[in-house]
XYZ file of C-alpha atoms in Angstrom:
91
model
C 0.000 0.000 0.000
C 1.760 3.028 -0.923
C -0.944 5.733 -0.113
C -1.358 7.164 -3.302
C -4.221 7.829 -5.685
C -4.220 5.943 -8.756
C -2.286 7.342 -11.953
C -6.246 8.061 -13.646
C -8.965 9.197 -11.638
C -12.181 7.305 -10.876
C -15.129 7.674 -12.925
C -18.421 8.887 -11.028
C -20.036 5.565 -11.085
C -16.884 3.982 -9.319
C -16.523 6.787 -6.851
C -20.448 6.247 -5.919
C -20.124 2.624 -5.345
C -16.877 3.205 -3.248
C -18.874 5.359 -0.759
C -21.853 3.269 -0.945
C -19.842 0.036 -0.094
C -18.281 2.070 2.715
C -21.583 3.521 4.175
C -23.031 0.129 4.294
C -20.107 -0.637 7.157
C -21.469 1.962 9.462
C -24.236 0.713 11.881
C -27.410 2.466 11.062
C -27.405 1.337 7.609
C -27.435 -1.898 8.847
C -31.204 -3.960 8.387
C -31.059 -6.254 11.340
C -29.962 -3.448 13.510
C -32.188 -0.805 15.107
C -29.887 1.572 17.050
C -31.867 3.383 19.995
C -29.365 5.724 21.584
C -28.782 9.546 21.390
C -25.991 9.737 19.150
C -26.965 6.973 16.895
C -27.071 7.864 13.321
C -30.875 8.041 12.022
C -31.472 10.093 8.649
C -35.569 10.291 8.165
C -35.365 11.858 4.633
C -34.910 9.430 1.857
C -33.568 12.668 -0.345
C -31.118 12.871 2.521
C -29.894 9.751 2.932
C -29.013 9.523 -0.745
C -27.176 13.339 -0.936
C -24.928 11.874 2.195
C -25.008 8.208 0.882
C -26.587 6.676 3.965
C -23.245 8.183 5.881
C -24.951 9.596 9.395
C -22.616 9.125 11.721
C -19.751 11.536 12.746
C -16.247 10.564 12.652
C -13.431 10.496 15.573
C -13.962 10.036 19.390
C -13.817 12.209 22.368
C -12.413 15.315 20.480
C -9.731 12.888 18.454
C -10.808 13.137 14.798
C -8.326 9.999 13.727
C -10.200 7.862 16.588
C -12.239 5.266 14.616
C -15.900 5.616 15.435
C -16.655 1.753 16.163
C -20.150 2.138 14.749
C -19.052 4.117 11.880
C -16.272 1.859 10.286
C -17.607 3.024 6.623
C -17.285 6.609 7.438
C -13.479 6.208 9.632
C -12.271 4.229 6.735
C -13.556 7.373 4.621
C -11.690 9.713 6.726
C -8.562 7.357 6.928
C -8.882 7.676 3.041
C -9.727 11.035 2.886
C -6.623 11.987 5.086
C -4.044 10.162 2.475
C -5.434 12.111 -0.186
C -4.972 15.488 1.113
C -1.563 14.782 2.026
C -0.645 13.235 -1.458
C -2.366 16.745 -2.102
C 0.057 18.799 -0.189
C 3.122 16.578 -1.316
């Protein structure tokens, strides 16, 4: 793993399914799961849900942002990701 972007850039399609794969990791997208707490991640709006791609939770832990979120493995992978690209950015 060399933390670099690929030579070519993804095509929209490819860079929907990446995120959608991802959200699909984070608890409140799961269907056998029905998460009751306060900060669980519940998005209502169908419109909503599909402009975030099902990504509700928040990322980080008490005030750490690279703290994975252990119901939101989908959206720390994200930032994990997210984090390598901006630095290949500023390289």
């Amino acid at each position: 793993l060399n933390h670099r972007p690929p030579p070519h850039g993804f095509t929209d399609t490819q860079i929907h399914l990446l995120l959608y794969q991802l959200s699909i990791l984070d608890t409140n997208n799961s269907p056998r799961r029905c998460g009751v707490g306060e900060r669980e991640a519940r998005i209502y709006s169908t419109i909503v849900s599909n402009r975030h791609f099902g990504m509700g939770h928040g990322i980080g832990r008490s005030g750490d942002l690279c703290e994975p979120q252990p119901k939101a493995v989908g959206s720390s992978a994200l930032a994990v990701l997210t984090k390598y690209l901006v630095l290949d950015v500023m390289r």
